Coordinates of C-alpha atoms in Angstrom, one line a residue:
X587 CA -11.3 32.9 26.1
X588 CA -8.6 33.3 23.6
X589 CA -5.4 33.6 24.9
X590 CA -1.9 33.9 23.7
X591 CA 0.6 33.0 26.0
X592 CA 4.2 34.6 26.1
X593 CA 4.1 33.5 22.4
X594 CA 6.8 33.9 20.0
X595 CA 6.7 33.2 16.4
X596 CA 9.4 32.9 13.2
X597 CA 8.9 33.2 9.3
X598 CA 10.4 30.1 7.7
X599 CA 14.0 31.0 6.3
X600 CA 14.0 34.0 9.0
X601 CA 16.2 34.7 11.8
X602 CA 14.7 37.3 13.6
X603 CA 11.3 36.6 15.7
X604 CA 8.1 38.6 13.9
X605 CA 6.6 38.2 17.3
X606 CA 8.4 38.3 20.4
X607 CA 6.5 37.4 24.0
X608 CA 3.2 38.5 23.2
X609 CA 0.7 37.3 25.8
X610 CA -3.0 38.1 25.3
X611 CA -6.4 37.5 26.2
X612 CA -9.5 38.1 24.5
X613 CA -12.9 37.0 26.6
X614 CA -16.4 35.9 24.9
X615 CA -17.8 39.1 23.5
X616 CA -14.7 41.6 24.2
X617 CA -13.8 43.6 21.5
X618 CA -9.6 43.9 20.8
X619 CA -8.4 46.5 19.1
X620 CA -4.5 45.9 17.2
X621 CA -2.9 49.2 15.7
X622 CA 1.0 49.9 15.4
X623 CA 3.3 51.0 12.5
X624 CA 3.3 48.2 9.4
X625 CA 5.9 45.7 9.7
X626 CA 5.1 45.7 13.4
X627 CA 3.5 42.2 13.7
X628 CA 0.0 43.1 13.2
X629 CA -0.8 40.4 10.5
X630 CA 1.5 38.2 12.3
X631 CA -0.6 38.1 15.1
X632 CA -3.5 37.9 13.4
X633 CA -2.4 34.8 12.1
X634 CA -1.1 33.0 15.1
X635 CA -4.5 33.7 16.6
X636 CA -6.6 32.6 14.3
X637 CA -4.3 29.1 13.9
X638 CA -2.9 29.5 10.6
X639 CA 0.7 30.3 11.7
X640 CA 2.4 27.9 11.4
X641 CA -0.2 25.1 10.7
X642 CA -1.1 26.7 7.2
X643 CA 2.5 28.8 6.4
X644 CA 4.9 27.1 8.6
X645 CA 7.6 28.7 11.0
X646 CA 8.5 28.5 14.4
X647 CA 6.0 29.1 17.2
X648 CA 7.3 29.2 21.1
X649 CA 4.4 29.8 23.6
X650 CA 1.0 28.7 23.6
X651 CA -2.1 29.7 21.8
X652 CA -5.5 28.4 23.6
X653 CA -9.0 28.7 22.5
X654 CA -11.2 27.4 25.6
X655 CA -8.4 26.0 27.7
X656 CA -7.5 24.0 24.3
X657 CA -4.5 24.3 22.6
X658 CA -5.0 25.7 19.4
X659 CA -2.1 23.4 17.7
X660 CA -4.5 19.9 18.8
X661 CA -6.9 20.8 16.7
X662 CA -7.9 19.8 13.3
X663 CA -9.2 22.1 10.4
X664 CA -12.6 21.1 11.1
X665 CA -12.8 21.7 14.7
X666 CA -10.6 24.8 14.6
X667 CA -13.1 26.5 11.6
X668 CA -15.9 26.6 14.1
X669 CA -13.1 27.9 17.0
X670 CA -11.3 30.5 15.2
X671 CA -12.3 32.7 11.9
X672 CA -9.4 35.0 10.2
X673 CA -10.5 37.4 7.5
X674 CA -7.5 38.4 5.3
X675 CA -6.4 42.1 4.8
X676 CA -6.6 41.1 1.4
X677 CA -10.0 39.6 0.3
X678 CA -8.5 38.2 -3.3
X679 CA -6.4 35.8 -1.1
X680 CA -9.1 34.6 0.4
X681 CA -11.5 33.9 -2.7
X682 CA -12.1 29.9 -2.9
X683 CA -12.1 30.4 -6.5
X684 CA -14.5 27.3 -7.2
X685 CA -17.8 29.1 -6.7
X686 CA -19.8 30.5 -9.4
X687 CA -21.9 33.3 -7.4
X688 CA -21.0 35.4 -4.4
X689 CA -23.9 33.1 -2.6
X690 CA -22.0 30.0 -3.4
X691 CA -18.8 32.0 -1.8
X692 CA -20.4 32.4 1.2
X693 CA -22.0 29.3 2.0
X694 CA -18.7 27.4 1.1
X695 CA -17.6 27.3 4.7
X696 CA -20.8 26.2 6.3
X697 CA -20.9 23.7 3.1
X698 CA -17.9 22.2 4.3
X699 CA -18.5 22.2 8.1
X700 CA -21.5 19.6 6.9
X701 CA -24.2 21.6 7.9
X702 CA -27.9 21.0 6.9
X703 CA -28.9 22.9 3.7
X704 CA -31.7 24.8 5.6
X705 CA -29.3 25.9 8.2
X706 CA -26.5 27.0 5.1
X707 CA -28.8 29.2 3.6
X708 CA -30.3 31.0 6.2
X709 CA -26.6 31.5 7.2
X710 CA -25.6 32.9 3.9
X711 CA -28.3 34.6 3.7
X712 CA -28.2 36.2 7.3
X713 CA -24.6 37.2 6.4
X714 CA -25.2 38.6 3.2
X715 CA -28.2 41.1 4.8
X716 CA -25.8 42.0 7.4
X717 CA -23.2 43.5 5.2
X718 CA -25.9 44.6 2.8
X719 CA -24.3 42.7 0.0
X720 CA -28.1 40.7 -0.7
X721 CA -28.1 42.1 -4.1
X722 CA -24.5 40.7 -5.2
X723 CA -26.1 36.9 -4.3
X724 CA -25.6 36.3 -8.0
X725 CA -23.0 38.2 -8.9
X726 CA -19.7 36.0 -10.0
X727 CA -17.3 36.3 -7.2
X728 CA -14.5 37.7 -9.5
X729 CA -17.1 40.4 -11.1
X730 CA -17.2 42.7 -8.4
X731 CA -15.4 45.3 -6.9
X732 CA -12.4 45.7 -4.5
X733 CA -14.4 46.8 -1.8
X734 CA -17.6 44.5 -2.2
X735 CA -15.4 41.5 -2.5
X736 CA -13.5 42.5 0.7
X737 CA -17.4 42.4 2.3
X738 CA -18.2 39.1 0.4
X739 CA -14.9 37.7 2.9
X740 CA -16.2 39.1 5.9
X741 CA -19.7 37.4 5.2
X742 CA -17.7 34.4 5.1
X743 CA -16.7 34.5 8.3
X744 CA -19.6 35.2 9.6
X745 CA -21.3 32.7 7.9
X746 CA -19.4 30.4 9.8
X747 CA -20.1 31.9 13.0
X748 CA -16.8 30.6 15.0
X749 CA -16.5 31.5 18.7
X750 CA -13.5 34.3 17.8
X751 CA -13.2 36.1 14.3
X752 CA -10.1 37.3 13.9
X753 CA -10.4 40.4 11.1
X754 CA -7.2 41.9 9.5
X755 CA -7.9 45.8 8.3
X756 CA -11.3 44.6 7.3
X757 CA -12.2 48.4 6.6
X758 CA -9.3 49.2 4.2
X759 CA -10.7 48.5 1.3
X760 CA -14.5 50.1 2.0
X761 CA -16.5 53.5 1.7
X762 CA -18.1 55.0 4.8
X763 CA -21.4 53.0 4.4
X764 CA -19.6 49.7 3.8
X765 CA -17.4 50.5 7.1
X766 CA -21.0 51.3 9.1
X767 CA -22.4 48.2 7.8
X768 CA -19.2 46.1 8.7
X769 CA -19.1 48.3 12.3
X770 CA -22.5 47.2 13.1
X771 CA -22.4 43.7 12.3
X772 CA -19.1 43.5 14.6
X773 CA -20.7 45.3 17.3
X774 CA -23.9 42.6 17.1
X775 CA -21.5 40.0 17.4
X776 CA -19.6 40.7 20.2
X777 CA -23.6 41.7 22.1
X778 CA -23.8 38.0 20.8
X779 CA -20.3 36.8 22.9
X780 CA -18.2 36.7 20.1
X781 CA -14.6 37.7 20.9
X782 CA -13.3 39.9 18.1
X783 CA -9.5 41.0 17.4
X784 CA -9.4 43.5 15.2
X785 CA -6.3 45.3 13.2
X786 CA -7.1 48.6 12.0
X787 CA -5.4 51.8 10.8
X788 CA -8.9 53.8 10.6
X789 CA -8.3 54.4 14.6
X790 CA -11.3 56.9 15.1
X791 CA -13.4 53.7 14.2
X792 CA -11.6 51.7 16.3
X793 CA -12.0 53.8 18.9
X794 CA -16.1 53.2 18.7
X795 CA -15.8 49.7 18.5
X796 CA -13.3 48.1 21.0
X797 CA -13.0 47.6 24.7
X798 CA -8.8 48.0 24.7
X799 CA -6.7 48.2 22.2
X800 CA -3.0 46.7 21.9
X801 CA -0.1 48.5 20.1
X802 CA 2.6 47.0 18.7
X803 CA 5.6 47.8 17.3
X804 CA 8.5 45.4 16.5
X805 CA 6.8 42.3 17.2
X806 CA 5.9 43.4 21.1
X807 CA 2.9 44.5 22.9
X808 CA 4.0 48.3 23.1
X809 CA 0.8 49.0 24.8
X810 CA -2.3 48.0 26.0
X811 CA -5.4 49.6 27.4
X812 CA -8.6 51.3 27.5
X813 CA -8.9 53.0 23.7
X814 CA -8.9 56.6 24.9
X815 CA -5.6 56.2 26.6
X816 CA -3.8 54.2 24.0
X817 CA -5.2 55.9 20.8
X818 CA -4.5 59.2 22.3
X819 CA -0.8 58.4 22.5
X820 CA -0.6 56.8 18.4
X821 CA -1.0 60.3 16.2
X822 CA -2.5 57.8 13.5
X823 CA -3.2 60.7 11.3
X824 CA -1.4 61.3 8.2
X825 CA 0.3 65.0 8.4
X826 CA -2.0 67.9 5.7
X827 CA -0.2 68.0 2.1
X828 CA 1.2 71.8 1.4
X829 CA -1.8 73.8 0.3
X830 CA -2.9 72.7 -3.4
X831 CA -2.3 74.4 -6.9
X832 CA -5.5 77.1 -7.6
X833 CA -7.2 76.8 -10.9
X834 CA -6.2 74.7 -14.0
X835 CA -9.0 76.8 -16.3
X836 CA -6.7 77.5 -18.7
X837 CA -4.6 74.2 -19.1
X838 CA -4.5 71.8 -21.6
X839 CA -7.3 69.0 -21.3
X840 CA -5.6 65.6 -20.3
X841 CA -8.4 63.7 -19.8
X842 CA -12.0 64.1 -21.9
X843 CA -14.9 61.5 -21.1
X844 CA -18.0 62.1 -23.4
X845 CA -21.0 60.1 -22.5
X846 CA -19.0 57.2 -21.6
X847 CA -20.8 53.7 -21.0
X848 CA -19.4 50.0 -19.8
X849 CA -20.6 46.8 -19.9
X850 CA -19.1 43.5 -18.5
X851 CA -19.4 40.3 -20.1
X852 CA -22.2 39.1 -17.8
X853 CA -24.3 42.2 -18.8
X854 CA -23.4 44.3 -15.5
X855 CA -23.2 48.3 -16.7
X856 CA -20.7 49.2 -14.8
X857 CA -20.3 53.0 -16.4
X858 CA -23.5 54.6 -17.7
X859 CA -22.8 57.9 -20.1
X860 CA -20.2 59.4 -17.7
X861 CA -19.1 63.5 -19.3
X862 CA -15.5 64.3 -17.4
X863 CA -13.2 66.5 -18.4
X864 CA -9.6 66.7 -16.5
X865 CA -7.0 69.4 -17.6
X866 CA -3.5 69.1 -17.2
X867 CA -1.8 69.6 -13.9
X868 CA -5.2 69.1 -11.8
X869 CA -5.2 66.9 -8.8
X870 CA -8.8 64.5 -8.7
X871 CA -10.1 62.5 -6.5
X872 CA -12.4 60.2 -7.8
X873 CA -14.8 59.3 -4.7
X874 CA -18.1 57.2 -4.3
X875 CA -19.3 53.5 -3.1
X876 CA -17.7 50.4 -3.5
X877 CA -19.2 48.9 -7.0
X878 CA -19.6 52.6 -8.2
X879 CA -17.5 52.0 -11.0
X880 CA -14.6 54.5 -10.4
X881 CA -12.2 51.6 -11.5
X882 CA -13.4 50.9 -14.5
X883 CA -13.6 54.7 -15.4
X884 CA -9.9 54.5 -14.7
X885 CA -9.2 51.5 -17.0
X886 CA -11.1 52.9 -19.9
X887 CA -8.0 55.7 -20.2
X888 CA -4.9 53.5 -20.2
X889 CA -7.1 50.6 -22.7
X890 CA -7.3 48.0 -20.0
X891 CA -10.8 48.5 -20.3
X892 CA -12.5 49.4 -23.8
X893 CA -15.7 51.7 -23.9
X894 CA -18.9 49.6 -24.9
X895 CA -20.4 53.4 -26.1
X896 CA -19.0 56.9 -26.1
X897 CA -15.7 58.2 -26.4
X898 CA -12.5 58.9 -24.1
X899 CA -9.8 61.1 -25.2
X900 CA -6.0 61.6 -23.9
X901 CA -4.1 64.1 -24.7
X902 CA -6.5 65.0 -27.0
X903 CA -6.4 61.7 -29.5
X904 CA -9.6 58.9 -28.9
X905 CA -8.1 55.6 -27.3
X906 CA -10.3 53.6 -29.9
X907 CA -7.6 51.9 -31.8
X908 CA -4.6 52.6 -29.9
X909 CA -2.6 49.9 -28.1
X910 CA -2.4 49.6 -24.7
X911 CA 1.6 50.3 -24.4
X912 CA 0.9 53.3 -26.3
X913 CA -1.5 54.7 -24.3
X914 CA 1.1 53.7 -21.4
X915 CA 3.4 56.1 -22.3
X916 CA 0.9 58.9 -21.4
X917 CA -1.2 57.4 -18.5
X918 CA 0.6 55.6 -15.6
X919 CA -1.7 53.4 -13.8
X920 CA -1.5 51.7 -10.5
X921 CA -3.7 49.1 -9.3
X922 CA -5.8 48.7 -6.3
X923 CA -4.0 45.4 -6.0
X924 CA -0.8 45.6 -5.9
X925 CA 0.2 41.9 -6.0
X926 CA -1.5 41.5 -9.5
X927 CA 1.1 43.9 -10.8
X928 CA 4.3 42.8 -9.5
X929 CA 6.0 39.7 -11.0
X930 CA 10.2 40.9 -11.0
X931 CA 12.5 39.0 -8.9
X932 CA 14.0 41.9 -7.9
X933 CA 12.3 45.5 -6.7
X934 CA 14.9 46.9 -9.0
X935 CA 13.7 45.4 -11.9
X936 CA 10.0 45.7 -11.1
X937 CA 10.4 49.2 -11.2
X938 CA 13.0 49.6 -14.5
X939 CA 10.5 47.3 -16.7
X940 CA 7.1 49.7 -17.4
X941 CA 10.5 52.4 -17.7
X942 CA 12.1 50.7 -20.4
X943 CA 8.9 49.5 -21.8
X944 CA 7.8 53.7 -22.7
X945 CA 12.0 54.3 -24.1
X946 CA 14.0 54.9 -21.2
X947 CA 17.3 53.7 -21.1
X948 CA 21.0 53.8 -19.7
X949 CA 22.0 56.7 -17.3
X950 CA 17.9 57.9 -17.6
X951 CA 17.0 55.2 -17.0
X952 CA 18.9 54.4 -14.1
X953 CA 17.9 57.8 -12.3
X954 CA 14.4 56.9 -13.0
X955 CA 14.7 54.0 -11.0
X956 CA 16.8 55.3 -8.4
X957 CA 15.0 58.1 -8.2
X958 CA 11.5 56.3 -7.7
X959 CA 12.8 53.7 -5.3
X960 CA 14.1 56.5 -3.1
X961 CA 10.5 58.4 -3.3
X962 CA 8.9 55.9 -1.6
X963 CA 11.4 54.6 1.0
X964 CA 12.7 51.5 -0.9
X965 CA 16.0 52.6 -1.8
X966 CA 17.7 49.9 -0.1
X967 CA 15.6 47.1 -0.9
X968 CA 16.3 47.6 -4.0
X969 CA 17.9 43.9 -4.3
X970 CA 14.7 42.3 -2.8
X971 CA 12.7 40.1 -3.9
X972 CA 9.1 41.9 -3.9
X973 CA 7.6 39.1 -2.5
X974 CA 9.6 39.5 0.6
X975 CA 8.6 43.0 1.5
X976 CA 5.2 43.4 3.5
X977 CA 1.7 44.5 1.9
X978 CA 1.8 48.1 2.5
X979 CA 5.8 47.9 0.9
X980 CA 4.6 46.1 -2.2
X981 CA 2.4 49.3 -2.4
X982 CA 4.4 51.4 -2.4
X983 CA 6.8 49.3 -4.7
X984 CA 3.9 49.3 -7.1
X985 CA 4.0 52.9 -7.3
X986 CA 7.7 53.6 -7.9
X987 CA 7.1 51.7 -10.6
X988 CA 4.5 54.0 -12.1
X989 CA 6.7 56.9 -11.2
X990 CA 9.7 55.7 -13.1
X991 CA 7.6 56.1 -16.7
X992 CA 7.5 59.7 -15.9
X993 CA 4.1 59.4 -17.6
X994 CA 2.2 62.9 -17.7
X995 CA -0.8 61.4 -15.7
X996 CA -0.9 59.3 -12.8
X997 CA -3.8 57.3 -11.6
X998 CA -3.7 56.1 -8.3
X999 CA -6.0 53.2 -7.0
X1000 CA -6.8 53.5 -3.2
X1001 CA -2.7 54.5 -2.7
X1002 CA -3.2 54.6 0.8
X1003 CA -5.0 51.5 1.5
X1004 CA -3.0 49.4 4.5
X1005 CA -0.7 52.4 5.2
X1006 CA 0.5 53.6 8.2
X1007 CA 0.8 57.2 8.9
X1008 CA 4.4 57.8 8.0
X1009 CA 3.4 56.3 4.7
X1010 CA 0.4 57.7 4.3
X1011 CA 2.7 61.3 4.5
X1012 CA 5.0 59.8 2.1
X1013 CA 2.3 59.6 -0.6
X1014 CA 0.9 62.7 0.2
X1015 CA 4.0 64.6 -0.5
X1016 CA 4.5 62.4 -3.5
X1017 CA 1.1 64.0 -5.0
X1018 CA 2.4 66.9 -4.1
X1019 CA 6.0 66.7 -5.9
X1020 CA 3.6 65.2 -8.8
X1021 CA 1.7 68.4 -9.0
X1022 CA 4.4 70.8 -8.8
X1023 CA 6.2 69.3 -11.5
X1024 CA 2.9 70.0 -13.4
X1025 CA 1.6 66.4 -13.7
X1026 CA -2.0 65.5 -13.8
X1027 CA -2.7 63.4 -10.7
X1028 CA -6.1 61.1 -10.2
X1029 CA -6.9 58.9 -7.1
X1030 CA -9.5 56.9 -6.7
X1031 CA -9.9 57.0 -2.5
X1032 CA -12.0 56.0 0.7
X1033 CA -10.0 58.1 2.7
X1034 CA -11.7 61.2 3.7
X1035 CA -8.4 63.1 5.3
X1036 CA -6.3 62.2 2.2
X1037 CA -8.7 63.2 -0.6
X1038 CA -9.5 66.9 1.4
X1039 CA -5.7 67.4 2.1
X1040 CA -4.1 66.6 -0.7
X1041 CA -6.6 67.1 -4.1
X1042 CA -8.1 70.3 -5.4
X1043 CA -11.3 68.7 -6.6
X1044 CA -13.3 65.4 -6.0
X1045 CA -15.6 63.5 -8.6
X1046 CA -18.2 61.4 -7.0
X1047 CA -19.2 58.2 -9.2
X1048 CA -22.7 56.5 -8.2
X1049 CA -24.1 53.0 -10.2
X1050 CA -21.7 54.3 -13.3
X1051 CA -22.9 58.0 -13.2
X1052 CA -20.8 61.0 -11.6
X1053 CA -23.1 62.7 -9.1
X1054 CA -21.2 65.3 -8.2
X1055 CA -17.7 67.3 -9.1
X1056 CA -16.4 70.3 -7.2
X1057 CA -14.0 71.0 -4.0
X1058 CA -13.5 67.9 -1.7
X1059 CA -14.6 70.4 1.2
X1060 CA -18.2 70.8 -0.7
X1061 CA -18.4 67.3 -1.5
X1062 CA -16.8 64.8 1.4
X1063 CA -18.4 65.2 4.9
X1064 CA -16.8 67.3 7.4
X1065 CA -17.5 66.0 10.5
X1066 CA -15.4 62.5 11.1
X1067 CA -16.6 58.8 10.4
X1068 CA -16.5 58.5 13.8
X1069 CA -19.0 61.2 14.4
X1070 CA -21.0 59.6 12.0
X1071 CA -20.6 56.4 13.6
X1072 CA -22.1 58.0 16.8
X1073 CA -25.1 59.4 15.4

């Protein structure tokens, strides 16, 4: 089994212990479920179980860690790949960077092990059905969506088939099929004897998938038990929005998509004659499968992305030919990555540079900042350095800083990816503030619960078309994922 042994564990630089005499045990096909409140040692774990803390990032570990009796420190990288697998809550981080197709990706491990070629490609290719991620084989790793590349890690992993996986909110970043797929190929694994540990906020999931689950919250075991008693006692669910705004027939149009199309550089059409029209002061939620193409439909309105046919309008004037800090100054974008949007040293001036960048300055600018920090619970880490503050923090940093350009529209990428449940409330009352203060608000969102309680209408996006557009009660599926699960 795996087993972690009164273990404690220290950041380099840090005085207080992120994990504080946890002990345990994960047998050969059991199933471990890890939820608890961000920031409550989640990852942490993750990463002392898996090997990497502190042999990859350092620290101070007290304890033991054992994988089969053997401790996990006398191991080399070699021996411990085939032991332990992690797969990152965020897949970019994982992304070897060298390979030139998502088939390269996930044959690197079992490349490196020094495995016969037969036996790498029926691997990869064994992974790649499993996820339902065949058809991306040739994609280039770096060409595909959020949510597909966060399935190209998992494949990975399994590719390399170690005795215990290790996975890290490996359903944040995917739509209901994705999380099936991902569900099913767990649940095969552990019929297989694999021991999985598994940190999750979707808890309803969970629930189907483990055989206990441990909560934690700072840096202990809180509880641990069969799911139905433990999950019972964590609320994970994110409190309803106040009912949403009625009708926008009459307002101005914000947002005007006329057969919109979008090619990448390698030929894949990402957008394929998309017609969308959003007025101001409208709440969207822009739903549909990973690779759909909602991000790039989002980029075409602040100029990150620039239409290969059609036409998009904001605020009435056509993009084509204006800049992309102009276009800032009307649409406020944050990305479903928040690390490739924060470089300030401080969270201060993360948040006051896209301000100053669309005009603001002394005392507004000041309040805007304050302001935005203290929107989403940041206020005193304001003297931070971004880069100390934890995923779902850096989030939320990421969207202060989108709320301090008081920009009339605000696009959202998967806001709630990673969050607990007291931050998944915050930014639900944010989109609420948003909307009363008569600002257009778009998300782009996996989460059922967040897109029915907190937008007035949903746009579905399928292989660059829009499917469907009308009430998120009409369009996502009532009955819970875990429902579906069952069935």
């Amino acid at each position: 089994m795996l087993e972690l042994d009164h273990v404690t564990y220290r950041y380099p630089g840090y005085a207080r212990h992120a994990l504080d005499g946890v002990d345990l045990a994960i047998h050969d096909g059991e199933v471990v479920g890890l939820t608890g409140p961000n920031g409550s040692g989640k990852s942490t774990l993750c990463l002392v179980a898996a090997g990497l803390a502190p042999a990859a990032v350092g620290g101070e570990l007290g304890g033991e860690v054992r994988v089969d009796g053997a401790t996990l420190g006398g191991l080399r990288p070699h021996q411990l790949a085939v032991k332990t697998g992690l797969v990152f809550a965020n897949a970019e981080a994982q992304r070897t960077r060298v390979a030139a197709t998502v088939f390269e990706e996930v044959a690197f491990g079992p490349v490196n092990l020094g495995l016969p070629v037969a036996e790498t490609v029926a691997r990869t290719r064994a992974a790649l059905g499993a996820l339902g991620i065949g058809e991306l084989a040739e994609r280039h790793p770096a060409r595909i969506s959020g949510g597909q590349a966060q399935l190209v890690a998992i494949a990975s992993m399994l590719a390399m088939r170690p005795r215990y996986l290790v996975l890290d909110e490996p359903l944040a970043e995917l739509d209901g099929p994705g999380r099936h797929l991902v569900l099913d190929a767990l649940k095969d694994l552990g019929s297989a004897g694999t021991g999985l540990l598994v940190a999750e906020h979707y808890l309803d999931l969970l629930a189907t998938l483990a055989n206990q689950v441990v909560q934690m919250r700072d840096g202990r075991v809180e509880r641990q038990g069969p799911p139905i008693d433990v999950l019972r006692s964590s609320a994970e669910a994110p409190g309803r929005a106040p009912p949403v705004a009625e009708g926008h027939s009459e307002a101005p149009i914000a947002i005007r998509c006329e057969a919109l199309a979008f090619d990448y550089p390698d030929g894949t059409r990402a957008l394929d004659g998309v017609d969308l029209t959003i007025r101001a002061g409208e709440r969207v939620a822009i739903v549909g499968r990973n690779g759909s193409g909602k991000t790039t439909l989002v980029r075409t309105w602040n100029g990150l992305a620039r239409p290969t046919r059609g036409r998009v309008a904001v605020d009435g004037q056509p993009t084509t030919g204006r800049h992309v800090a102009a276009l800032a100054r009307w649409v406020g974008l944050t990305f479903q990555d928040p690390d490739r949007q924060i470089f300030a040293r401080t969270c201060r001036d993360e948040v006051a540079f896209g301000a100053r960048n669309v005009g603001l300055a002394g005392a507004a600018l000041e309040a805007a900042v304050t302001e935005s920090l203290q929107a989403v619970g940041l206020a005193e880490q304001a003297g931070a350095n971004p880069y100390d503050l934890g995923p779902s923090r850096r989030r939320m940093l990421a969207l202060a800083s989108v709320l301090a350009m008081r920009t009339p529209i605000i696009v959202l990428d998967e806001p709630t990816m990673g969050l607990d449940v007291d931050e998944q409330a915050r930014v639900a009352s944010i989109v609420e503030r948003l909307s009363v203060a008569g600002r257009t608000v778009v998300a782009i969102s996996h989460d059922p619960r967040f897109v029915r309680s907190s937008f007035d209408r949903a746009v579905v996006l399928e292989s660059g078309h829009v499917t469907a557009d009308g009430p998120p009660s009409s369009i996502i599926d009532a009955p819970t994922e875990a429902a579906r699960v069952a069935r």
